[in-house]
Amino acid sequence: QKEVEQDPGPLSVPEGAIVSLNCTYSNSAFQYFMWYRQYSRKGPELLMYTYSSGNKEDGRFTAQVDKSSKYISLFIRDSQPSDSATYLCAISRISGNTPLVFGKGTRLSVIA
Amino acid sequence: SQTIHQWPATLVQPVGSPLSLECTVEGTSNPNLYWYRQAAGRGLQLLFYSVGIGQISSEVPQNLSASRPQDRQFILSSKKLLLSDSGFYLCAWGTATIYFGEGSWLTVV
């Protein structure tokens, strides 16, 4: 079983829709959870970061972690064409010297 | 604030030629440094990471190597490139969270 699984999509939604992106992970040792956004031909940028179960909100973005189910989600409200990108989840252990584990990314297109 | 610089941004190299990609981080000391590769349509593949000068961990056996000659400098090298080395190479720094550079597009022809 892979350490983190992410549906690659592609996912296409109309402008204004609520988008749900998800990842599952297999090891309960993972304690930090991140979402990155990657525009075409650019490096990934850190979008959100959390280390606890529950929700964390930042503008139109909400990161949700359910450690009991080993399930993480990113919700985008009122999606915009500028949100069109690939979204990667990433998880890491408490030990800072252990590299992050990335999902393969979900390609999102928001159609105007 | 911390910044990461990576160069060159784009390069086209013939098969069998050498490679050198450089990455430097500013605004922090003793960062963990990483080299990733992202092939077309595929996820991020961790190639090397370093927790200090001269300390390099290799994740994937291949014809690439990495070096860390200074605290905030990370270099990715190859003596002879293969066609399969084409891809998008990303340098990153950080610990629990990491921050990426803009990447280097390598096409081996």
mmCIF file of C-alpha atoms in Angstrom:
data_model
loop_
_atom_site.group_PDB
_atom_site.id
_atom_site.type_symbol
_atom_site.label_atom_id
_atom_site.label_comp_id
_atom_site.label_asym_id
_atom_site.label_seq_id
_atom_site.Cartn_x
_atom_site.Cartn_y
_atom_site.Cartn_z
ATOM 1 C CA GLN A 1 0.000 0.000 0.000
ATOM 2 C CA LYS A 2 1.324 3.416 -0.948
ATOM 3 C CA GLU A 3 1.970 5.829 1.898
ATOM 4 C CA VAL A 4 -0.305 8.458 0.374
ATOM 5 C CA GLU A 5 -2.904 8.104 -2.349
ATOM 6 C CA GLN A 6 -4.414 10.940 -4.354
ATOM 7 C CA ASP A 7 -6.811 10.774 -7.281
ATOM 8 C CA PRO A 8 -4.976 12.354 -10.240
ATOM 9 C CA GLY A 9 -8.165 13.607 -11.890
ATOM 10 C CA PRO A 10 -8.415 15.608 -14.049
ATOM 11 C CA LEU A 11 -11.226 17.443 -12.345
ATOM 12 C CA SER A 12 -13.190 20.054 -14.266
ATOM 13 C CA VAL A 13 -15.706 22.339 -12.566
ATOM 14 C CA PRO A 14 -17.622 25.500 -13.500
ATOM 15 C CA GLU A 15 -16.609 28.804 -12.007
ATOM 16 C CA GLY A 16 -18.163 29.352 -8.583
ATOM 17 C CA ALA A 17 -18.379 25.653 -7.718
ATOM 18 C CA ILE A 18 -17.126 24.135 -4.470
ATOM 19 C CA VAL A 19 -14.162 21.883 -5.115
ATOM 20 C CA SER A 20 -13.199 18.944 -2.926
ATOM 21 C CA LEU A 21 -9.738 17.422 -3.238
ATOM 22 C CA ASN A 22 -8.777 14.400 -1.170
ATOM 23 C CA CYS A 23 -5.912 12.189 -0.077
ATOM 24 C CA THR A 24 -5.641 9.107 2.073
ATOM 25 C CA TYR A 25 -2.574 7.936 3.921
ATOM 26 C CA SER A 26 -1.607 4.659 5.505
ATOM 27 C CA ASN A 27 0.721 5.409 8.432
ATOM 28 C CA SER A 28 -0.537 6.992 11.648
ATOM 29 C CA ALA A 29 3.013 8.259 12.326
ATOM 30 C CA PHE A 30 2.334 11.102 9.919
ATOM 31 C CA GLN A 31 1.474 14.208 11.883
ATOM 32 C CA TYR A 32 1.890 17.165 9.510
ATOM 33 C CA PHE A 33 -0.403 17.705 6.565
ATOM 34 C CA MET A 34 0.078 20.132 3.732
ATOM 35 C CA TRP A 35 -1.461 21.175 0.451
ATOM 36 C CA TYR A 36 0.593 22.598 -2.380
ATOM 37 C CA ARG A 37 -0.601 24.324 -5.526
ATOM 38 C CA GLN A 38 1.409 23.996 -8.716
ATOM 39 C CA TYR A 39 0.747 26.071 -11.776
ATOM 40 C CA SER A 40 1.914 24.792 -15.123
ATOM 41 C CA ARG A 41 5.698 24.899 -15.509
ATOM 42 C CA LYS A 42 6.184 26.360 -12.012
ATOM 43 C CA GLY A 43 7.432 25.006 -8.709
ATOM 44 C CA PRO A 44 4.806 23.946 -6.135
ATOM 45 C CA GLU A 45 3.842 26.603 -3.600
ATOM 46 C CA LEU A 46 2.695 25.857 -0.080
ATOM 47 C CA LEU A 47 -0.995 26.602 0.187
ATOM 48 C CA MET A 48 -1.992 25.327 3.608
ATOM 49 C CA TYR A 49 -0.400 23.532 6.523
ATOM 50 C CA THR A 50 -1.900 21.858 9.563
ATOM 51 C CA TYR A 51 -0.885 19.332 12.184
ATOM 52 C CA SER A 52 -4.136 18.614 13.954
ATOM 53 C CA SER A 53 -7.428 16.992 13.174
ATOM 54 C CA GLY A 54 -10.223 19.341 12.246
ATOM 55 C CA ASN A 55 -10.564 22.250 9.884
ATOM 56 C CA LYS A 56 -8.251 25.122 9.057
ATOM 57 C CA GLU A 57 -9.580 27.962 6.975
ATOM 58 C CA ASP A 58 -7.739 30.554 4.878
ATOM 59 C CA GLY A 59 -9.953 32.677 2.701
ATOM 60 C CA ARG A 60 -11.701 30.469 0.173
ATOM 61 C CA PHE A 61 -9.604 27.466 1.153
ATOM 62 C CA THR A 62 -10.318 24.986 3.948
ATOM 63 C CA ALA A 63 -8.030 22.129 4.875
ATOM 64 C CA GLN A 64 -9.620 19.257 6.752
ATOM 65 C CA VAL A 65 -7.830 16.423 8.530
ATOM 66 C CA ASP A 66 -9.406 13.276 9.923
ATOM 67 C CA LYS A 67 -6.632 11.315 11.616
ATOM 68 C CA SER A 68 -8.947 8.512 12.688
ATOM 69 C CA SER A 69 -9.745 7.798 9.032
ATOM 70 C CA LYS A 70 -6.324 8.859 7.733
ATOM 71 C CA TYR A 71 -8.067 11.186 5.315
ATOM 72 C CA ILE A 72 -7.243 14.758 4.364
ATOM 73 C CA SER A 73 -9.202 17.155 2.197
ATOM 74 C CA LEU A 74 -8.900 20.570 0.642
ATOM 75 C CA PHE A 75 -12.061 22.511 -0.122
ATOM 76 C CA ILE A 76 -12.116 25.502 -2.433
ATOM 77 C CA ARG A 77 -15.195 27.715 -2.229
ATOM 78 C CA ASP A 78 -16.337 29.984 -5.039
ATOM 79 C CA SER A 79 -13.724 28.493 -7.350
ATOM 80 C CA GLN A 80 -12.122 30.815 -9.897
ATOM 81 C CA PRO A 81 -10.364 30.161 -13.207
ATOM 82 C CA SER A 82 -7.159 31.270 -11.459
ATOM 83 C CA ASP A 83 -7.515 28.208 -9.201
ATOM 84 C CA SER A 84 -6.811 25.992 -12.204
ATOM 85 C CA ALA A 85 -3.655 24.138 -11.231
ATOM 86 C CA THR A 86 -2.411 20.842 -9.899
ATOM 87 C CA TYR A 87 -2.931 20.366 -6.179
ATOM 88 C CA LEU A 88 -0.605 18.072 -4.249
ATOM 89 C CA CYS A 89 -1.110 16.800 -0.754
ATOM 90 C CA ALA A 90 1.938 16.127 1.382
ATOM 91 C CA ILE A 91 2.433 14.505 4.751
ATOM 92 C CA SER A 92 5.361 14.212 7.118
ATOM 93 C CA ARG A 93 6.348 12.738 10.430
ATOM 94 C CA ILE A 94 7.150 14.767 13.517
ATOM 95 C CA SER A 95 10.859 14.259 12.934
ATOM 96 C CA GLY A 96 11.952 17.176 10.770
ATOM 97 C CA ASN A 97 14.684 15.196 9.054
ATOM 98 C CA THR A 98 12.318 12.744 7.403
ATOM 99 C CA PRO A 99 11.383 13.858 3.885
ATOM 100 C CA LEU A 100 7.786 14.678 3.068
ATOM 101 C CA VAL A 101 5.684 12.149 1.214
ATOM 102 C CA PHE A 102 3.717 13.653 -1.672
ATOM 103 C CA GLY A 103 0.604 12.538 -3.423
ATOM 104 C CA LYS A 104 0.746 12.438 -7.204
ATOM 105 C CA GLY A 105 -1.410 15.555 -7.484
ATOM 106 C CA THR A 106 -4.892 16.309 -8.793
ATOM 107 C CA ARG A 107 -5.205 18.494 -11.874
ATOM 108 C CA LEU A 108 -8.052 20.973 -11.492
ATOM 109 C CA SER A 109 -9.603 23.083 -14.229
ATOM 110 C CA VAL A 110 -12.131 25.787 -13.349
ATOM 111 C CA ILE A 111 -14.119 26.771 -16.413
ATOM 112 C CA ALA A 112 -15.395 30.347 -16.735
ATOM 113 C CA SER B 1 12.682 36.296 4.763
ATOM 114 C CA GLN B 2 13.941 33.137 3.182
ATOM 115 C CA THR B 3 14.395 32.794 -0.543
ATOM 116 C CA ILE B 4 15.529 29.978 -2.771
ATOM 117 C CA HIS B 5 17.242 30.400 -6.110
ATOM 118 C CA GLN B 6 17.670 27.678 -8.690
ATOM 119 C CA TRP B 7 19.388 27.826 -12.082
ATOM 120 C CA PRO B 8 19.459 27.442 -14.982
ATOM 121 C CA ALA B 9 15.717 27.653 -15.576
ATOM 122 C CA THR B 10 15.824 25.798 -18.876
ATOM 123 C CA LEU B 11 18.439 23.735 -20.639
ATOM 124 C CA VAL B 12 18.685 21.389 -23.584
ATOM 125 C CA GLN B 13 21.537 18.933 -23.392
ATOM 126 C CA PRO B 14 22.707 16.122 -25.713
ATOM 127 C CA VAL B 15 22.795 12.544 -24.521
ATOM 128 C CA GLY B 16 26.095 11.775 -22.825
ATOM 129 C CA SER B 17 26.827 15.355 -21.818
ATOM 130 C CA PRO B 18 27.371 16.421 -18.204
ATOM 131 C CA LEU B 19 24.853 18.263 -16.044
ATOM 132 C CA SER B 20 25.094 20.738 -13.216
ATOM 133 C CA LEU B 21 22.082 22.348 -11.566
ATOM 134 C CA GLU B 22 22.619 24.746 -8.699
ATOM 135 C CA CYS B 23 20.442 25.850 -5.836
ATOM 136 C CA THR B 24 21.069 28.349 -3.069
ATOM 137 C CA VAL B 25 18.952 29.370 -0.102
ATOM 138 C CA GLU B 26 19.111 32.741 1.614
ATOM 139 C CA GLY B 27 17.815 33.905 4.954
ATOM 140 C CA THR B 28 18.266 30.712 6.932
ATOM 141 C CA SER B 29 21.100 28.574 8.203
ATOM 142 C CA ASN B 30 21.627 24.803 8.103
ATOM 143 C CA PRO B 31 18.448 24.105 6.141
ATOM 144 C CA ASN B 32 17.431 20.648 5.015
ATOM 145 C CA LEU B 33 17.808 20.672 1.251
ATOM 146 C CA TYR B 34 16.131 18.491 -1.378
ATOM 147 C CA TRP B 35 16.268 17.673 -5.075
ATOM 148 C CA TYR B 36 13.071 16.382 -6.694
ATOM 149 C CA ARG B 37 12.287 15.398 -10.253
ATOM 150 C CA GLN B 38 8.878 15.622 -11.854
ATOM 151 C CA ALA B 39 8.504 13.801 -15.154
ATOM 152 C CA ALA B 40 5.695 14.770 -17.512
ATOM 153 C CA GLY B 41 2.338 13.717 -16.078
ATOM 154 C CA ARG B 42 3.930 12.109 -13.036
ATOM 155 C CA GLY B 43 4.318 12.993 -9.384
ATOM 156 C CA LEU B 44 7.288 14.357 -7.485
ATOM 157 C CA GLN B 45 10.164 11.922 -7.136
ATOM 158 C CA LEU B 46 12.625 12.616 -4.328
ATOM 159 C CA LEU B 47 16.166 12.226 -5.645
ATOM 160 C CA PHE B 48 18.411 13.454 -2.833
ATOM 161 C CA TYR B 49 18.163 15.217 0.488
ATOM 162 C CA SER B 50 20.730 16.707 2.807
ATOM 163 C CA VAL B 51 20.533 17.589 6.484
ATOM 164 C CA GLY B 52 23.961 19.233 6.587
ATOM 165 C CA ILE B 53 27.186 19.970 4.709
ATOM 166 C CA GLY B 54 28.567 16.811 3.165
ATOM 167 C CA GLN B 55 25.556 14.742 4.273
ATOM 168 C CA ILE B 56 23.676 13.432 1.254
ATOM 169 C CA SER B 57 20.989 10.764 1.223
ATOM 170 C CA SER B 58 20.097 9.195 -2.100
ATOM 171 C CA GLU B 59 16.581 7.940 -2.631
ATOM 172 C CA VAL B 60 16.856 6.551 -6.146
ATOM 173 C CA PRO B 61 19.887 4.761 -7.649
ATOM 174 C CA GLN B 62 20.686 6.363 -10.985
ATOM 175 C CA ASN B 63 23.353 8.274 -12.842
ATOM 176 C CA LEU B 64 22.751 11.474 -10.873
ATOM 177 C CA SER B 65 24.674 12.710 -7.864
ATOM 178 C CA ALA B 66 24.315 15.576 -5.433
ATOM 179 C CA SER B 67 26.726 17.620 -3.397
ATOM 180 C CA ARG B 68 26.466 20.234 -0.691
ATOM 181 C CA PRO B 69 29.731 22.166 -0.676
ATOM 182 C CA GLN B 70 28.362 24.986 1.489
ATOM 183 C CA ASP B 71 25.626 25.268 4.103
ATOM 184 C CA ARG B 72 23.077 26.808 1.756
ATOM 185 C CA GLN B 73 24.209 25.449 -1.595
ATOM 186 C CA PHE B 74 22.994 22.238 -3.170
ATOM 187 C CA ILE B 75 24.195 20.947 -6.537
ATOM 188 C CA LEU B 76 22.759 18.208 -8.733
ATOM 189 C CA SER B 77 25.145 16.651 -11.234
ATOM 190 C CA SER B 78 25.511 13.986 -13.831
ATOM 191 C CA LYS B 79 28.584 12.871 -15.743
ATOM 192 C CA LYS B 80 26.629 11.486 -18.715
ATOM 193 C CA LEU B 81 22.991 12.320 -19.294
ATOM 194 C CA LEU B 82 20.456 9.788 -20.525
ATOM 195 C CA LEU B 83 17.261 10.503 -22.458
ATOM 196 C CA SER B 84 15.336 9.336 -19.396
ATOM 197 C CA ASP B 85 16.876 12.170 -17.347
ATOM 198 C CA SER B 86 14.599 14.680 -19.068
ATOM 199 C CA GLY B 87 12.169 16.327 -16.694
ATOM 200 C CA PHE B 88 11.467 19.163 -14.327
ATOM 201 C CA TYR B 89 13.990 19.371 -11.496
ATOM 202 C CA LEU B 90 13.059 21.121 -8.300
ATOM 203 C CA CYS B 91 15.214 22.201 -5.391
ATOM 204 C CA ALA B 92 13.532 22.711 -2.033
ATOM 205 C CA TRP B 93 14.405 23.600 1.542
ATOM 206 C CA GLY B 94 12.688 23.130 4.886
ATOM 207 C CA THR B 95 11.888 20.576 7.544
ATOM 208 C CA ALA B 96 8.282 19.693 8.451
ATOM 209 C CA THR B 97 7.182 21.838 5.529
ATOM 210 C CA ILE B 98 9.295 22.526 2.492
ATOM 211 C CA TYR B 99 9.506 25.369 0.029
ATOM 212 C CA PHE B 100 10.361 24.926 -3.616
ATOM 213 C CA GLY B 101 12.383 26.867 -6.105
ATOM 214 C CA GLU B 102 11.032 27.720 -9.536
ATOM 215 C CA GLY B 103 12.504 24.611 -11.094
ATOM 216 C CA SER B 104 14.784 23.723 -13.989
ATOM 217 C CA TRP B 105 13.449 22.233 -17.184
ATOM 218 C CA LEU B 106 15.895 19.710 -18.627
ATOM 219 C CA THR B 107 15.464 18.233 -22.083
ATOM 220 C CA VAL B 108 17.976 15.591 -23.106
ATOM 221 C CA VAL B 109 18.146 15.175 -26.885
#
